[in-house]
Amino acid sequence: MAFSEDFIYSFHMPAFFFVSGLFVLGSIRRRGASNYTLEKLKTILYPYLLFAVITAALGPLTRRFQVTYSPFHWKAFLLNVADGSVSWFLFTLFFCLLLALLTARLPNWLRFLLAVVAGISPVYGSYIIDRVLREFCFVAAGMWVGNHIFMLERLEKTKAALGLVLLGGFQVVTIYFYGYAGRWNYILMGLTGTAALFLLARLLEKHRVGDALGWLGRASLATFLLSAFAQGATRVVLSNVFHTNNLWLQLLLPTAFAAVLPAIVWYQQDQWRLGWLFHWPF
């Protein structure tokens, strides 16, 4: 279990930040600095704040599914919102994309080099500052690659398979012998793991499995925001309606529904008038 967790998280979050950086420069050029910032406020910071309120409001109902639960206090709530503790990913992504705006005029290689130096430097400041400096290198890498990512479509699948085996093998061996990716090798493991994911995507292109994963992937924001609620609701139904605590049912069904139900909400958001969950409605 520890190996699986270390393996997945060696590239899981870096891949999200890398993808977020791919089209940042194009977005800045099209929108301009002010509209770009406003768009990030509406689509990243707004859902962060909204779900902070929703999660706090539903706390008394969901506490039975939490490892630890603390009664609601306004001071603690506001401090958690202010330092990103409510949802570190969205909070970190927002500031990473603002940092991308501030460094947009730098050469790609220099931006990436500075991001790597900051990422491996000793921790200074708050937890969220550390997270931003730690993850921005992947956004910078995505900005450097940019539209060149489409060249992957011309890569032969045999070469993609070979690259996947080599990079995947490197990832497995490194995690097996050295364990969790720390500050000094986190960037390397994140980039090689992300590259392996893109090679896997090339192999699954125009395949039903690839189409299904793409369908889920395009709804990743909804999955991130709603999966905990879908998972908890499924466990309530299994326990209280079907009266079963079977390990595999409690593990597999909630996981499946946590992926599928939020995606359905995402694709039906206009028809169901739920778009306000994911972006500023005005």
mmCIF file of C-alpha atoms in Angstrom:
data_model
loop_
_atom_site.group_PDB
_atom_site.id
_atom_site.type_symbol
_atom_site.label_atom_id
_atom_site.label_comp_id
_atom_site.label_asym_id
_atom_site.label_seq_id
_atom_site.Cartn_x
_atom_site.Cartn_y
_atom_site.Cartn_z
ATOM 1 C CA MET A 1 0.000 0.000 0.000
ATOM 2 C CA ALA A 2 2.810 2.423 0.884
ATOM 3 C CA PHE A 3 4.573 1.677 -2.413
ATOM 4 C CA SER A 4 1.383 2.242 -4.431
ATOM 5 C CA GLU A 5 0.727 5.563 -2.717
ATOM 6 C CA ASP A 6 4.315 6.764 -3.152
ATOM 7 C CA PHE A 7 4.309 5.674 -6.807
ATOM 8 C CA ILE A 8 1.036 7.414 -7.701
ATOM 9 C CA TYR A 9 1.813 10.645 -5.870
ATOM 10 C CA SER A 10 5.285 10.878 -7.391
ATOM 11 C CA PHE A 11 3.595 12.108 -10.592
ATOM 12 C CA HIS A 12 -0.112 12.554 -9.819
ATOM 13 C CA MET A 13 -0.108 16.220 -8.786
ATOM 14 C CA PRO A 14 2.890 17.242 -10.955
ATOM 15 C CA ALA A 15 0.923 16.094 -14.008
ATOM 16 C CA PHE A 16 -1.986 18.396 -13.119
ATOM 17 C CA PHE A 17 0.326 21.393 -12.768
ATOM 18 C CA PHE A 18 2.179 20.533 -15.985
ATOM 19 C CA VAL A 19 -1.073 20.349 -17.965
ATOM 20 C CA SER A 20 -2.198 23.634 -16.395
ATOM 21 C CA GLY A 21 0.920 25.312 -17.771
ATOM 22 C CA LEU A 22 0.678 24.065 -21.361
ATOM 23 C CA PHE A 23 -1.541 26.839 -22.703
ATOM 24 C CA VAL A 24 -0.907 29.589 -20.157
ATOM 25 C CA LEU A 25 1.163 31.801 -22.447
ATOM 26 C CA GLY A 26 -1.441 31.610 -25.204
ATOM 27 C CA SER A 27 -4.162 32.495 -22.723
ATOM 28 C CA ILE A 28 -2.204 35.516 -21.471
ATOM 29 C CA ARG A 29 -1.625 36.759 -25.035
ATOM 30 C CA ARG A 30 -5.295 36.385 -25.979
ATOM 31 C CA ARG A 31 -6.861 37.837 -22.844
ATOM 32 C CA GLY A 32 -4.278 40.269 -21.562
ATOM 33 C CA ALA A 33 -3.061 40.392 -17.970
ATOM 34 C CA SER A 34 -6.214 41.831 -16.383
ATOM 35 C CA ASN A 35 -8.722 39.522 -18.111
ATOM 36 C CA TYR A 36 -6.450 36.529 -17.510
ATOM 37 C CA THR A 37 -6.340 37.300 -13.787
ATOM 38 C CA LEU A 38 -10.102 37.856 -13.657
ATOM 39 C CA GLU A 39 -10.707 34.531 -15.387
ATOM 40 C CA LYS A 40 -8.555 32.702 -12.816
ATOM 41 C CA LEU A 41 -10.459 34.421 -10.010
ATOM 42 C CA LYS A 42 -13.742 33.185 -11.489
ATOM 43 C CA THR A 43 -12.697 29.626 -12.338
ATOM 44 C CA ILE A 44 -10.200 28.715 -9.601
ATOM 45 C CA LEU A 45 -10.438 30.980 -6.571
ATOM 46 C CA TYR A 46 -14.249 31.188 -6.665
ATOM 47 C CA PRO A 47 -14.860 27.396 -6.481
ATOM 48 C CA TYR A 48 -12.170 27.206 -3.792
ATOM 49 C CA LEU A 49 -14.077 29.694 -1.624
ATOM 50 C CA LEU A 50 -17.496 28.244 -2.476
ATOM 51 C CA PHE A 51 -16.571 24.695 -1.526
ATOM 52 C CA ALA A 52 -14.844 25.905 1.628
ATOM 53 C CA VAL A 53 -18.263 27.202 2.714
ATOM 54 C CA ILE A 54 -20.119 24.093 1.501
ATOM 55 C CA THR A 55 -17.691 21.737 3.236
ATOM 56 C CA ALA A 56 -17.954 23.672 6.502
ATOM 57 C CA ALA A 57 -21.762 23.743 6.291
ATOM 58 C CA LEU A 58 -21.961 19.992 5.687
ATOM 59 C CA GLY A 59 -19.343 19.203 8.340
ATOM 60 C CA PRO A 60 -21.848 17.913 10.946
ATOM 61 C CA LEU A 61 -23.263 15.490 8.357
ATOM 62 C CA THR A 62 -19.959 14.271 6.916
ATOM 63 C CA ARG A 63 -17.874 14.034 10.085
ATOM 64 C CA ARG A 64 -18.613 10.315 10.495
ATOM 65 C CA PHE A 65 -16.578 9.688 7.321
ATOM 66 C CA GLN A 66 -13.625 11.834 8.387
ATOM 67 C CA VAL A 67 -10.557 10.562 10.184
ATOM 68 C CA THR A 68 -10.564 13.644 12.404
ATOM 69 C CA TYR A 69 -13.273 16.240 12.943
ATOM 70 C CA SER A 70 -13.096 19.603 14.668
ATOM 71 C CA PRO A 71 -16.192 21.626 15.586
ATOM 72 C CA PHE A 72 -16.737 24.729 13.467
ATOM 73 C CA HIS A 73 -15.151 27.960 14.672
ATOM 74 C CA TRP A 74 -15.150 31.114 12.584
ATOM 75 C CA LYS A 75 -11.550 32.005 13.422
ATOM 76 C CA ALA A 76 -10.211 28.575 12.485
ATOM 77 C CA PHE A 77 -12.350 28.522 9.329
ATOM 78 C CA LEU A 78 -11.126 31.914 8.111
ATOM 79 C CA LEU A 79 -7.502 31.059 8.883
ATOM 80 C CA ASN A 80 -7.806 27.778 6.975
ATOM 81 C CA VAL A 81 -9.334 29.569 3.999
ATOM 82 C CA ALA A 82 -6.628 32.241 4.052
ATOM 83 C CA ASP A 83 -3.686 29.817 4.150
ATOM 84 C CA GLY A 84 -5.043 27.291 1.644
ATOM 85 C CA SER A 85 -5.681 24.505 4.134
ATOM 86 C CA VAL A 86 -9.231 23.995 2.851
ATOM 87 C CA SER A 87 -8.012 22.788 -0.544
ATOM 88 C CA TRP A 88 -4.296 23.195 -1.122
ATOM 89 C CA PHE A 89 -4.425 22.216 -4.803
ATOM 90 C CA LEU A 90 -6.783 24.944 -6.056
ATOM 91 C CA PHE A 91 -5.160 27.555 -3.828
ATOM 92 C CA THR A 92 -1.676 26.578 -5.002
ATOM 93 C CA LEU A 93 -2.761 26.393 -8.645
ATOM 94 C CA PHE A 94 -4.225 29.901 -8.458
ATOM 95 C CA PHE A 95 -0.977 31.427 -7.209
ATOM 96 C CA CYS A 96 1.123 29.312 -9.595
ATOM 97 C CA LEU A 97 -0.861 30.715 -12.523
ATOM 98 C CA LEU A 98 -0.439 34.252 -11.197
ATOM 99 C CA LEU A 99 3.294 33.567 -10.908
ATOM 100 C CA ALA A 100 3.172 32.368 -14.513
ATOM 101 C CA LEU A 101 1.707 35.752 -15.465
ATOM 102 C CA LEU A 102 4.463 37.601 -13.605
ATOM 103 C CA THR A 103 7.177 35.562 -15.350
ATOM 104 C CA ALA A 104 5.537 35.414 -18.792
ATOM 105 C CA ARG A 105 8.154 37.706 -20.380
ATOM 106 C CA LEU A 106 11.101 35.594 -19.231
ATOM 107 C CA PRO A 107 12.708 33.099 -21.619
ATOM 108 C CA ASN A 108 11.231 29.643 -21.079
ATOM 109 C CA TRP A 109 14.546 28.106 -20.060
ATOM 110 C CA LEU A 110 15.249 30.842 -17.507
ATOM 111 C CA ARG A 111 11.755 30.601 -15.985
ATOM 112 C CA PHE A 112 12.135 26.846 -15.620
ATOM 113 C CA LEU A 113 15.653 27.120 -14.174
ATOM 114 C CA LEU A 114 14.546 29.657 -11.562
ATOM 115 C CA ALA A 115 11.536 27.479 -10.718
ATOM 116 C CA VAL A 116 13.760 24.430 -10.192
ATOM 117 C CA VAL A 117 16.142 26.382 -7.945
ATOM 118 C CA ALA A 118 13.194 27.661 -5.902
ATOM 119 C CA GLY A 119 11.671 24.186 -5.772
ATOM 120 C CA ILE A 120 14.729 22.499 -4.288
ATOM 121 C CA SER A 121 15.692 25.342 -1.949
ATOM 122 C CA PRO A 122 15.089 25.063 1.813
ATOM 123 C CA VAL A 123 11.591 25.902 2.986
ATOM 124 C CA TYR A 124 10.950 29.512 3.923
ATOM 125 C CA GLY A 125 7.654 31.119 4.823
ATOM 126 C CA SER A 126 4.252 29.485 5.119
ATOM 127 C CA TYR A 127 3.098 26.074 3.961
ATOM 128 C CA ILE A 128 1.290 27.493 0.929
ATOM 129 C CA ILE A 129 4.360 29.468 -0.188
ATOM 130 C CA ASP A 130 6.345 26.260 -0.036
ATOM 131 C CA ARG A 131 3.687 24.444 -2.102
ATOM 132 C CA VAL A 132 3.670 27.177 -4.753
ATOM 133 C CA LEU A 133 7.461 27.160 -5.052
ATOM 134 C CA ARG A 134 7.484 23.351 -5.060
ATOM 135 C CA GLU A 135 4.865 22.935 -7.801
ATOM 136 C CA PHE A 136 5.550 25.951 -10.023
ATOM 137 C CA CYS A 137 8.410 24.170 -11.784
ATOM 138 C CA PHE A 138 5.841 21.842 -13.384
ATOM 139 C CA VAL A 139 3.749 24.795 -14.565
ATOM 140 C CA ALA A 140 6.969 26.310 -15.957
ATOM 141 C CA ALA A 141 7.778 23.023 -17.699
ATOM 142 C CA GLY A 142 4.310 23.003 -19.248
ATOM 143 C CA MET A 143 4.776 26.613 -20.401
ATOM 144 C CA TRP A 144 8.072 25.636 -22.027
ATOM 145 C CA VAL A 145 6.508 22.704 -23.886
ATOM 146 C CA GLY A 146 3.371 24.650 -24.840
ATOM 147 C CA ASN A 147 1.854 23.771 -28.216
ATOM 148 C CA HIS A 148 4.774 21.453 -28.959
ATOM 149 C CA ILE A 149 2.808 18.863 -26.976
ATOM 150 C CA PHE A 150 0.800 18.224 -30.160
ATOM 151 C CA MET A 151 3.928 16.758 -31.757
ATOM 152 C CA LEU A 152 3.199 13.716 -29.604
ATOM 153 C CA GLU A 153 0.383 12.856 -32.029
ATOM 154 C CA ARG A 154 3.009 12.069 -34.684
ATOM 155 C CA LEU A 155 5.003 9.753 -32.426
ATOM 156 C CA GLU A 156 4.858 6.110 -33.503
ATOM 157 C CA LYS A 157 3.049 3.954 -30.981
ATOM 158 C CA THR A 158 5.904 1.449 -30.831
ATOM 159 C CA LYS A 159 8.251 4.235 -29.749
ATOM 160 C CA ALA A 160 5.651 5.495 -27.290
ATOM 161 C CA ALA A 161 5.379 1.996 -25.810
ATOM 162 C CA LEU A 162 9.163 1.719 -25.482
ATOM 163 C CA GLY A 163 9.371 5.117 -23.801
ATOM 164 C CA LEU A 164 6.541 4.188 -21.441
ATOM 165 C CA VAL A 165 8.313 0.985 -20.409
ATOM 166 C CA LEU A 166 11.610 2.796 -19.798
ATOM 167 C CA LEU A 167 10.137 5.735 -17.889
ATOM 168 C CA GLY A 168 7.656 3.566 -16.007
ATOM 169 C CA GLY A 169 10.427 1.154 -15.069
ATOM 170 C CA PHE A 170 12.591 4.027 -13.848
ATOM 171 C CA GLN A 171 9.694 5.300 -11.742
ATOM 172 C CA VAL A 172 8.983 1.890 -10.210
ATOM 173 C CA VAL A 173 12.620 1.072 -9.434
ATOM 174 C CA THR A 174 13.336 4.497 -7.936
ATOM 175 C CA ILE A 175 10.263 4.447 -5.689
ATOM 176 C CA TYR A 176 10.901 0.837 -4.683
ATOM 177 C CA PHE A 177 14.490 1.460 -3.576
ATOM 178 C CA TYR A 178 14.321 5.068 -2.394
ATOM 179 C CA GLY A 179 10.698 5.476 -1.338
ATOM 180 C CA TYR A 180 8.724 8.715 -1.316
ATOM 181 C CA ALA A 181 9.939 11.464 -3.630
ATOM 182 C CA GLY A 182 11.526 14.112 -1.423
ATOM 183 C CA ARG A 183 12.558 17.683 -2.116
ATOM 184 C CA TRP A 184 15.683 16.722 -4.060
ATOM 185 C CA ASN A 185 14.134 14.195 -6.455
ATOM 186 C CA TYR A 186 10.485 15.331 -6.496
ATOM 187 C CA ILE A 187 10.955 17.393 -9.668
ATOM 188 C CA LEU A 188 12.717 14.597 -11.552
ATOM 189 C CA MET A 189 10.136 12.010 -10.534
ATOM 190 C CA GLY A 190 7.283 14.369 -11.331
ATOM 191 C CA LEU A 191 8.574 15.135 -14.828
ATOM 192 C CA THR A 192 9.425 11.545 -15.758
ATOM 193 C CA GLY A 193 6.094 10.315 -14.411
ATOM 194 C CA THR A 194 4.224 13.014 -16.338
ATOM 195 C CA ALA A 195 6.094 12.102 -19.521
ATOM 196 C CA ALA A 196 5.115 8.462 -18.993
ATOM 197 C CA LEU A 197 1.458 9.495 -18.630
ATOM 198 C CA PHE A 198 1.547 11.353 -21.942
ATOM 199 C CA LEU A 199 3.122 8.343 -23.651
ATOM 200 C CA LEU A 200 0.367 6.170 -22.190
ATOM 201 C CA ALA A 201 -2.198 8.644 -23.528
ATOM 202 C CA ARG A 202 -0.610 8.317 -26.980
ATOM 203 C CA LEU A 203 -0.962 4.530 -26.797
ATOM 204 C CA LEU A 204 -4.618 4.779 -25.757
ATOM 205 C CA GLU A 205 -5.482 7.375 -28.388
ATOM 206 C CA LYS A 206 -8.626 6.404 -30.380
ATOM 207 C CA HIS A 207 -9.219 3.478 -28.028
ATOM 208 C CA ARG A 208 -12.342 3.021 -25.904
ATOM 209 C CA VAL A 209 -10.294 3.005 -22.715
ATOM 210 C CA GLY A 210 -8.589 6.226 -23.749
ATOM 211 C CA ASP A 211 -11.937 7.804 -24.621
ATOM 212 C CA ALA A 212 -13.345 6.838 -21.209
ATOM 213 C CA LEU A 213 -10.325 8.233 -19.381
ATOM 214 C CA GLY A 214 -10.508 11.407 -21.458
ATOM 215 C CA TRP A 215 -14.180 11.768 -20.540
ATOM 216 C CA LEU A 216 -13.270 11.552 -16.865
ATOM 217 C CA GLY A 217 -10.236 13.781 -17.264
ATOM 218 C CA ARG A 218 -12.146 16.671 -18.809
ATOM 219 C CA ALA A 219 -14.346 16.663 -15.716
ATOM 220 C CA SER A 220 -11.394 16.653 -13.309
ATOM 221 C CA LEU A 221 -12.423 19.897 -11.579
ATOM 222 C CA ALA A 222 -15.826 18.436 -10.711
ATOM 223 C CA THR A 223 -14.179 15.209 -9.577
ATOM 224 C CA PHE A 224 -11.818 17.131 -7.334
ATOM 225 C CA LEU A 225 -14.609 19.188 -5.785
ATOM 226 C CA LEU A 226 -17.415 16.625 -5.556
ATOM 227 C CA SER A 227 -15.765 13.206 -5.232
ATOM 228 C CA ALA A 228 -15.701 13.246 -1.420
ATOM 229 C CA PHE A 229 -19.459 13.854 -1.309
ATOM 230 C CA ALA A 230 -20.197 11.130 -3.880
ATOM 231 C CA GLN A 231 -17.943 8.713 -2.044
ATOM 232 C CA GLY A 232 -19.533 9.443 1.325
ATOM 233 C CA ALA A 233 -23.075 9.178 -0.036
ATOM 234 C CA THR A 234 -22.309 5.799 -1.614
ATOM 235 C CA ARG A 235 -20.977 4.486 1.678
ATOM 236 C CA VAL A 236 -24.112 5.696 3.479
ATOM 237 C CA VAL A 237 -26.309 3.834 0.992
ATOM 238 C CA LEU A 238 -24.224 0.657 1.295
ATOM 239 C CA SER A 239 -24.273 0.761 5.105
ATOM 240 C CA ASN A 240 -27.787 2.024 5.838
ATOM 241 C CA VAL A 241 -29.814 0.741 2.884
ATOM 242 C CA PHE A 242 -28.050 -2.473 1.900
ATOM 243 C CA HIS A 243 -26.612 -3.079 5.404
ATOM 244 C CA THR A 244 -23.252 -4.242 4.133
ATOM 245 C CA ASN A 245 -19.754 -3.380 5.287
ATOM 246 C CA ASN A 246 -18.049 -5.719 2.851
ATOM 247 C CA LEU A 247 -14.505 -4.416 2.369
ATOM 248 C CA TRP A 248 -14.426 -4.688 -1.415
ATOM 249 C CA LEU A 249 -17.865 -3.164 -1.887
ATOM 250 C CA GLN A 250 -16.991 -0.308 0.472
ATOM 251 C CA LEU A 251 -13.741 0.226 -1.435
ATOM 252 C CA LEU A 252 -14.646 -0.247 -5.096
ATOM 253 C CA LEU A 253 -18.176 1.128 -5.403
ATOM 254 C CA PRO A 254 -17.505 4.451 -3.613
ATOM 255 C CA THR A 255 -14.361 4.889 -5.712
ATOM 256 C CA ALA A 256 -16.269 4.263 -8.943
ATOM 257 C CA PHE A 257 -19.114 6.594 -8.012
ATOM 258 C CA ALA A 258 -16.628 9.236 -6.824
ATOM 259 C CA ALA A 259 -15.228 9.310 -10.357
ATOM 260 C CA VAL A 260 -18.419 8.912 -12.406
ATOM 261 C CA LEU A 261 -21.058 10.951 -10.546
ATOM 262 C CA PRO A 262 -19.070 14.233 -10.473
ATOM 263 C CA ALA A 263 -18.306 13.780 -14.178
ATOM 264 C CA ILE A 264 -22.021 13.426 -14.922
ATOM 265 C CA VAL A 265 -22.701 16.624 -12.986
ATOM 266 C CA TRP A 266 -19.942 18.365 -14.947
ATOM 267 C CA TYR A 267 -21.344 17.429 -18.346
ATOM 268 C CA GLN A 268 -24.908 18.228 -17.295
ATOM 269 C CA GLN A 269 -24.095 21.483 -15.498
ATOM 270 C CA ASP A 270 -25.780 23.676 -18.109
ATOM 271 C CA GLN A 271 -28.908 21.557 -18.375
ATOM 272 C CA TRP A 272 -29.192 21.207 -14.597
ATOM 273 C CA ARG A 273 -28.163 24.838 -14.036
ATOM 274 C CA LEU A 274 -25.264 23.870 -11.803
ATOM 275 C CA GLY A 275 -22.540 25.827 -13.553
ATOM 276 C CA TRP A 276 -22.323 28.128 -10.521
ATOM 277 C CA LEU A 277 -20.609 25.269 -8.685
ATOM 278 C CA PHE A 278 -17.551 25.514 -10.922
ATOM 279 C CA HIS A 279 -17.299 29.109 -12.103
ATOM 280 C CA TRP A 280 -18.506 32.571 -11.119
ATOM 281 C CA PRO A 281 -22.074 32.850 -12.450
ATOM 282 C CA PHE A 282 -22.176 36.600 -13.087
#
